PDB file of C-alpha atoms in Angstrom:
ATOM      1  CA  UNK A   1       8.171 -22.373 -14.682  1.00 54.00           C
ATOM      2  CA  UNK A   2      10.900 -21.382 -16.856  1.00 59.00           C
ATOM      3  CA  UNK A   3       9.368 -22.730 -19.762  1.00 65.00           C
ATOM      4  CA  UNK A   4       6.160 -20.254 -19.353  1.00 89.00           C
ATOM      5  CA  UNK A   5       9.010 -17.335 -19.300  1.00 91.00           C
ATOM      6  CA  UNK A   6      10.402 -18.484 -22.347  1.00 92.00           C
ATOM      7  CA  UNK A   7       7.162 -18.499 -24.035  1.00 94.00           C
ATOM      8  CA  UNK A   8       5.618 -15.643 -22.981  1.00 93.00           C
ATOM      9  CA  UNK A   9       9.193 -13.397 -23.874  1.00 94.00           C
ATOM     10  CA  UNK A  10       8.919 -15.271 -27.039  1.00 94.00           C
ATOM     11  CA  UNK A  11       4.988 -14.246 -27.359  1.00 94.00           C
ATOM     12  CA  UNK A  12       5.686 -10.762 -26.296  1.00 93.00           C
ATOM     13  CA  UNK A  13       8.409 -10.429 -28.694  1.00 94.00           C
ATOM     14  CA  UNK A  14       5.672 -11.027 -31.153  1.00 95.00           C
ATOM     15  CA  UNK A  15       3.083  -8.594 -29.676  1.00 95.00           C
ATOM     16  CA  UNK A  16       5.148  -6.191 -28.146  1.00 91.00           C
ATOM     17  CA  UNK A  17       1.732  -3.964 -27.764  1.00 93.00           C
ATOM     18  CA  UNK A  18      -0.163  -6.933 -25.772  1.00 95.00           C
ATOM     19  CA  UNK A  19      -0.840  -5.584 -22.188  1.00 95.00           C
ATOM     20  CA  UNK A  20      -2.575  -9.237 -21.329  1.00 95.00           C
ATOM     21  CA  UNK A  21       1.391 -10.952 -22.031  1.00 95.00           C
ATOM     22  CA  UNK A  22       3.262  -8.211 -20.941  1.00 96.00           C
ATOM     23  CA  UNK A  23       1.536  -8.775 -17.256  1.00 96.00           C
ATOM     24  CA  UNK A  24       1.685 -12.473 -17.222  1.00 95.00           C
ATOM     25  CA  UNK A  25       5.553 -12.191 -18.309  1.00 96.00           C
ATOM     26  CA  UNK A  26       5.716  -9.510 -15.681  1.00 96.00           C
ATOM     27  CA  UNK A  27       3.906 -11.454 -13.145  1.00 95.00           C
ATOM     28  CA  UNK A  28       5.932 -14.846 -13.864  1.00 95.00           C
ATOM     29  CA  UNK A  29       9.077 -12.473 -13.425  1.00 96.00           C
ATOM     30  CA  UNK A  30       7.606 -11.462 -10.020  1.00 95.00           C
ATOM     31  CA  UNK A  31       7.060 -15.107  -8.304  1.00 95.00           C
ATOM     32  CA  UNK A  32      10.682 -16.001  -9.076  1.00 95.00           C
ATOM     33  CA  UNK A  33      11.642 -12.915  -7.380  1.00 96.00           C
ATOM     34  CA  UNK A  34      13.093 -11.187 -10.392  1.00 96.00           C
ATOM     35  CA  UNK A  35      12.107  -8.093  -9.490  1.00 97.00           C
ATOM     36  CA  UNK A  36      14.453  -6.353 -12.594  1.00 97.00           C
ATOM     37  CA  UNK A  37      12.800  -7.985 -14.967  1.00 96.00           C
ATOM     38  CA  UNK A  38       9.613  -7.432 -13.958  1.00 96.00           C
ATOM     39  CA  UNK A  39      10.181  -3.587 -13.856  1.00 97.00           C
ATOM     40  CA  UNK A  40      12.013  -3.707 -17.395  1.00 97.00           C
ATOM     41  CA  UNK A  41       8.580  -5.825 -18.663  1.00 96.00           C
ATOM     42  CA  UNK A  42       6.328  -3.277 -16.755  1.00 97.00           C
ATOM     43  CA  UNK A  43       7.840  -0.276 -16.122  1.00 96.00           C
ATOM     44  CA  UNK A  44       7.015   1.357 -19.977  1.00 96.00           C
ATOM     45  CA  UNK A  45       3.606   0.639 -19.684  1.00 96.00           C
ATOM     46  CA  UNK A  46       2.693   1.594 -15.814  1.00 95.00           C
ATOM     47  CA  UNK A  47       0.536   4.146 -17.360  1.00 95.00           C
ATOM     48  CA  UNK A  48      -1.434   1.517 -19.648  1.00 95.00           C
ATOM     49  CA  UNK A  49      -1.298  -1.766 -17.402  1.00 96.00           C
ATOM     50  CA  UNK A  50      -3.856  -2.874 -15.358  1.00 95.00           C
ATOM     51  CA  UNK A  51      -4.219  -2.231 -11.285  1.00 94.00           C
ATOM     52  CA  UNK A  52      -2.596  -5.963 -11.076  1.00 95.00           C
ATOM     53  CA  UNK A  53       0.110  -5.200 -13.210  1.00 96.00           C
ATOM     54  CA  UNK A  54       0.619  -2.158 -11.235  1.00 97.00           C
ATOM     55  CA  UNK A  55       0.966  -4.030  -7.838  1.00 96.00           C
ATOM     56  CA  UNK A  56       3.809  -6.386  -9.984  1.00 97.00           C
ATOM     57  CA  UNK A  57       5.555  -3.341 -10.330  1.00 97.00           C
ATOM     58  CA  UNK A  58       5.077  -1.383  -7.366  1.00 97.00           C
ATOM     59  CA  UNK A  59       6.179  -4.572  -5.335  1.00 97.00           C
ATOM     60  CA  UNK A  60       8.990  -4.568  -7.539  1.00 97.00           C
ATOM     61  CA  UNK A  61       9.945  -1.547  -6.852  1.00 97.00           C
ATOM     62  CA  UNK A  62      10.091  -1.925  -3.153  1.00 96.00           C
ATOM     63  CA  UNK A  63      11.791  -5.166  -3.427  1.00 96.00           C
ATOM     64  CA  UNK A  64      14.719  -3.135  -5.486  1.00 97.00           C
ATOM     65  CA  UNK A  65      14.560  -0.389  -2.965  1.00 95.00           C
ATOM     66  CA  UNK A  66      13.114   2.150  -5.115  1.00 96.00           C
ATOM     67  CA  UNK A  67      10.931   4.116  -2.480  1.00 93.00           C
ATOM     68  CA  UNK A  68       9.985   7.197  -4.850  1.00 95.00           C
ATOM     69  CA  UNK A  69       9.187   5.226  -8.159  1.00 97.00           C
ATOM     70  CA  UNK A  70       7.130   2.559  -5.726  1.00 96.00           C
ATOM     71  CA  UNK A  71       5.193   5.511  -4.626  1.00 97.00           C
ATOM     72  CA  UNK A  72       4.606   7.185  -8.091  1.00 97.00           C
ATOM     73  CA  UNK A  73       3.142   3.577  -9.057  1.00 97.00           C
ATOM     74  CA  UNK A  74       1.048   3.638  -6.230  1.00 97.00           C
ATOM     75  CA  UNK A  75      -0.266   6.913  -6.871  1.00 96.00           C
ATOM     76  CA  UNK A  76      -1.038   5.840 -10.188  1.00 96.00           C
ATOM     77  CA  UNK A  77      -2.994   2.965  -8.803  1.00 96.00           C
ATOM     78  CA  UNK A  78      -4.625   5.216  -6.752  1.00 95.00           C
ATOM     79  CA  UNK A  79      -6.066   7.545  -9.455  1.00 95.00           C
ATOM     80  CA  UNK A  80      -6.953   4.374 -11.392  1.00 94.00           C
ATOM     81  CA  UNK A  81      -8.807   3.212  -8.606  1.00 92.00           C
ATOM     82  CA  UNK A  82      -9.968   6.323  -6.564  1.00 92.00           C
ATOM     83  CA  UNK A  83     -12.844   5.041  -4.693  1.00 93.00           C
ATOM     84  CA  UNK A  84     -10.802   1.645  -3.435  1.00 94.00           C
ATOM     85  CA  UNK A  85      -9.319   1.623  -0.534  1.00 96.00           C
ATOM     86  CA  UNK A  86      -6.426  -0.866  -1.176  1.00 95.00           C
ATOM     87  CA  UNK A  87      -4.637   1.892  -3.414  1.00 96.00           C
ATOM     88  CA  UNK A  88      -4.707   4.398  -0.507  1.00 97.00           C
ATOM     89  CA  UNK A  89      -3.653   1.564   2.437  1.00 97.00           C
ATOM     90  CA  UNK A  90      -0.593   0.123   0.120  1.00 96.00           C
ATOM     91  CA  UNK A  91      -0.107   3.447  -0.273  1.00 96.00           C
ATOM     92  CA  UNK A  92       0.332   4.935   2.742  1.00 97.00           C
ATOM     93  CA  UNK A  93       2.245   1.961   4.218  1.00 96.00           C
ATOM     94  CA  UNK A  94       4.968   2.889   1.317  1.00 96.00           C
ATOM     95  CA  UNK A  95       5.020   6.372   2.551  1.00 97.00           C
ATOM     96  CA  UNK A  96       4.691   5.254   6.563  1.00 96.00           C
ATOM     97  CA  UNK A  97       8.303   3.137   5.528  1.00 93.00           C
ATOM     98  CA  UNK A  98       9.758   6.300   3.846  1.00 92.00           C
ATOM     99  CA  UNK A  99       8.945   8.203   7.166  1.00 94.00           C
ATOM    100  CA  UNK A 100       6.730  10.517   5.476  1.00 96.00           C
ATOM    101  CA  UNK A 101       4.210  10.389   8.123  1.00 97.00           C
ATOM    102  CA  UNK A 102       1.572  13.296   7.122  1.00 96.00           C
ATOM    103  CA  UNK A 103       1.261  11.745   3.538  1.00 97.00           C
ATOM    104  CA  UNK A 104       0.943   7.887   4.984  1.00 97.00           C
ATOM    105  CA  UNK A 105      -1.981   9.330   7.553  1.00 97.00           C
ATOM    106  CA  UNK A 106      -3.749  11.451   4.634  1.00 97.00           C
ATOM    107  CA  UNK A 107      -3.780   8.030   2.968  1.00 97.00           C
ATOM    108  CA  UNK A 108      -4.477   5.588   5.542  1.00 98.00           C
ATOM    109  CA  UNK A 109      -7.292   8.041   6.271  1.00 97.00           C
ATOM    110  CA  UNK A 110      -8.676   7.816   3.239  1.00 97.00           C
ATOM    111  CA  UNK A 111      -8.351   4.233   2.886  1.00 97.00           C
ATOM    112  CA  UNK A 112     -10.471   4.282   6.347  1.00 97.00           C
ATOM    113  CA  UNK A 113     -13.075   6.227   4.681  1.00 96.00           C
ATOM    114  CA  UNK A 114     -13.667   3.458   1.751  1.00 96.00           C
ATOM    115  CA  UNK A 115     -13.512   0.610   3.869  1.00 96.00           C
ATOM    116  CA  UNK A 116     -14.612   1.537   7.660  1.00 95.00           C
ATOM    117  CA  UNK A 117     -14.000  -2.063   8.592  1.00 95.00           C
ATOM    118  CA  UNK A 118     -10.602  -2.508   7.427  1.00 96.00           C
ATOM    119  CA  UNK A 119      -8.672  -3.126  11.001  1.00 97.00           C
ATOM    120  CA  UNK A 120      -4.913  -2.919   8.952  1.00 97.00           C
ATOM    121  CA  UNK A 121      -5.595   0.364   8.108  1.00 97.00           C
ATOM    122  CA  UNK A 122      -6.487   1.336  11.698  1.00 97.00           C
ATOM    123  CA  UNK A 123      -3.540  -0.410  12.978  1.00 97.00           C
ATOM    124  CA  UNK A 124      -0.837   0.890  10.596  1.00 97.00           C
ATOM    125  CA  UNK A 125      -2.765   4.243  11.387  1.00 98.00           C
ATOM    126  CA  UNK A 126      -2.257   3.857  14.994  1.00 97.00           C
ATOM    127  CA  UNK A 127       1.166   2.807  14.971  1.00 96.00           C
ATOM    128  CA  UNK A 128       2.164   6.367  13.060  1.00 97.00           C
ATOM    129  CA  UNK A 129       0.500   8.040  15.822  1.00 97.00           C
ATOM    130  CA  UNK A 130       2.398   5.729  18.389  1.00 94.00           C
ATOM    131  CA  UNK A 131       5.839   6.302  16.556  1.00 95.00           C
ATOM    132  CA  UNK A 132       5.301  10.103  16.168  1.00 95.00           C
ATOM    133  CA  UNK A 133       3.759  10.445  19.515  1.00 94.00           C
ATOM    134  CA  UNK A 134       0.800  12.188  18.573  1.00 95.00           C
ATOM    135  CA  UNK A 135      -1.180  11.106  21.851  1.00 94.00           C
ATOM    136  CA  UNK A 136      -4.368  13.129  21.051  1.00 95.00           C
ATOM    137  CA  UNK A 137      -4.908  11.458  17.681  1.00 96.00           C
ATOM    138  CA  UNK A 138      -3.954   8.173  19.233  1.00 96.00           C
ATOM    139  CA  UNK A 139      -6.991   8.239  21.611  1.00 96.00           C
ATOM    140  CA  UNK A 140      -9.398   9.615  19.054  1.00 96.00           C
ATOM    141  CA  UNK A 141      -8.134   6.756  16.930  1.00 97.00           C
ATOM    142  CA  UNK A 142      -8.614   4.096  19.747  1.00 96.00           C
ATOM    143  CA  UNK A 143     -12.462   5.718  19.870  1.00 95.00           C
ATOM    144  CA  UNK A 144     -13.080   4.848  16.459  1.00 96.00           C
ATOM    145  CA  UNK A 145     -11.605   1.537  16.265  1.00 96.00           C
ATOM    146  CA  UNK A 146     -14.186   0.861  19.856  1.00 95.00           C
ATOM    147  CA  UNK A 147     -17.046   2.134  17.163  1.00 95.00           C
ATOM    148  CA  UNK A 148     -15.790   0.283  14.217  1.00 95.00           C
ATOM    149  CA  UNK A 149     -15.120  -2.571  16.164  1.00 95.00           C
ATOM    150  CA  UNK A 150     -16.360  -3.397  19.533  1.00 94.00           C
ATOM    151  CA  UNK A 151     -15.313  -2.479  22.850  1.00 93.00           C
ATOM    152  CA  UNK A 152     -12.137  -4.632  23.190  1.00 94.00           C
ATOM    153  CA  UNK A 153      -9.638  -4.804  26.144  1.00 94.00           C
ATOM    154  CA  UNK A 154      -6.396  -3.862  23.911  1.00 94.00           C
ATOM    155  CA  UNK A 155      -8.019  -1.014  22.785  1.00 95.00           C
ATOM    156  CA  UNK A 156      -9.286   0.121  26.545  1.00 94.00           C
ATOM    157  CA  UNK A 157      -5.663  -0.825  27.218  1.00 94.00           C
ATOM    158  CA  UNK A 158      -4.428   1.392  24.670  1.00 93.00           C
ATOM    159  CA  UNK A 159      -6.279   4.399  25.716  1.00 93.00           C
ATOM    160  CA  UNK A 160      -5.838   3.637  29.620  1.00 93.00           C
ATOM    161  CA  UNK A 161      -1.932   3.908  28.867  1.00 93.00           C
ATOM    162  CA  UNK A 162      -2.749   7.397  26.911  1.00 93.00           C
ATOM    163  CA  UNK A 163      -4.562   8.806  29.477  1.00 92.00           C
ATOM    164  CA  UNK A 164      -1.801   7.459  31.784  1.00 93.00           C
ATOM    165  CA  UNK A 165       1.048   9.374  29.940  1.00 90.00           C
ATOM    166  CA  UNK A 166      -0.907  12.359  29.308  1.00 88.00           C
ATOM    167  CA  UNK A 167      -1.860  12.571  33.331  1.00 84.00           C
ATOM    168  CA  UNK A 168      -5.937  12.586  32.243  1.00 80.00           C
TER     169      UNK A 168
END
C-alpha cells in the first residue's frame, strides 16, 4: 500500500545507510510496477544490497528496457552467488533476449552444471540451439535432457526431426 511507501521513504530518509529499508522501499516500488523508483532506491547500492534486492533491480531494469545495466546486475548476482544456478539461468535468458547467444549458452551451461535437474534451463538452452540452428548441439542437448530426464516422446521427437533435417 501507499501508506507502507510513505513510511518506509520517510524511514529511509532517516537511515539513508539501512540496506534492510532501502530493499523493502525498493521492493514495494517494484509490485506497483514503478520500476524508476525502484532503480533510483536501488541502483546506488547494487554493489551492497542483497541477491533479492538485486533481482528488484535487475527486473527493473528489464522492465525500463535497460538490457546492458540488467545484465551488469545480473553479473553481479552472479559473483555474489557463484555456485547457484538461478544467477547464471536469469542470466543467460537476459543475454538469450539481447541475442547474444554464445554468452546466454556459457551461462545456461553453467546454470545446468549447478542444478542438473533444472528442465528451464535445458529448454531455454535448446531453444538457442533451435533459433541459431546449431543442429549438432541440439541433439547432444536432446541426449542429456533423455539422461536428466527420462526417455520422453517430445524429446525422441525432437531428435527424430534432427536427424530428419540433417539426412542421418
Amino acid at each position: 500500500p501507499p501508506s507502507s511507501i510513505a513510511s518506509l521513504q520517510t524511514q529511509l530518509s532517516k537511515q539513508p545507510q539501512n540496506l534492510k529499508i532501502r530493499e523493502a522501499l525498493g521492493s514495494a516500488h517494484m509490485k506497483k510496477k514503478d520500476y524508476k523508483s525502484t532503480v533510483n532506491v536501488l541502483a546506488p547500492y547494487a554493489n551492497e544490497i542483497s541477491g533479492d534486492g538485486l533481482i528488484d533491480l535487475a527486473e527493473a531494469y528489464a522492465a525500463l528496457q535497460d538490457n546492458m545495466n540488467e545484465i551488469r546486475i545480473l553479473k553481479l548476482y552472479a559473483e555474489k552467488n557463484p555456485t547457484k544456478f538461478r544467477p547464471y539461468f536469469l542470466l543467460g535468458n537476459a543475454y538469450k533476449i539481447n541475442k547474444k547467444f554464445d554468452e546466454a549458452a556459457k551461462s545456461l551451461r553453467q546454470a545446468i552444471s549447478y542444478a542438473p535437474k533444472h528442465r528451464p534451463s535445458y529448454n531455454a538452452l535448446l531453444q538457442i540451439f533451435t533459433e541459431t540452428k546449431q543442429n549438432y548441439e541440439s541433439r547432444v542437448l536432446l541426449g542429456e535432457m533423455i539422461q536428466a530426464f527420462g526417455d520422453k516422446a517430445e524429446f525422441n521427437n525432437g531428435l527424430c526431426k534432427l536427424y530428419a533435417i540433417d539426412n542421418f
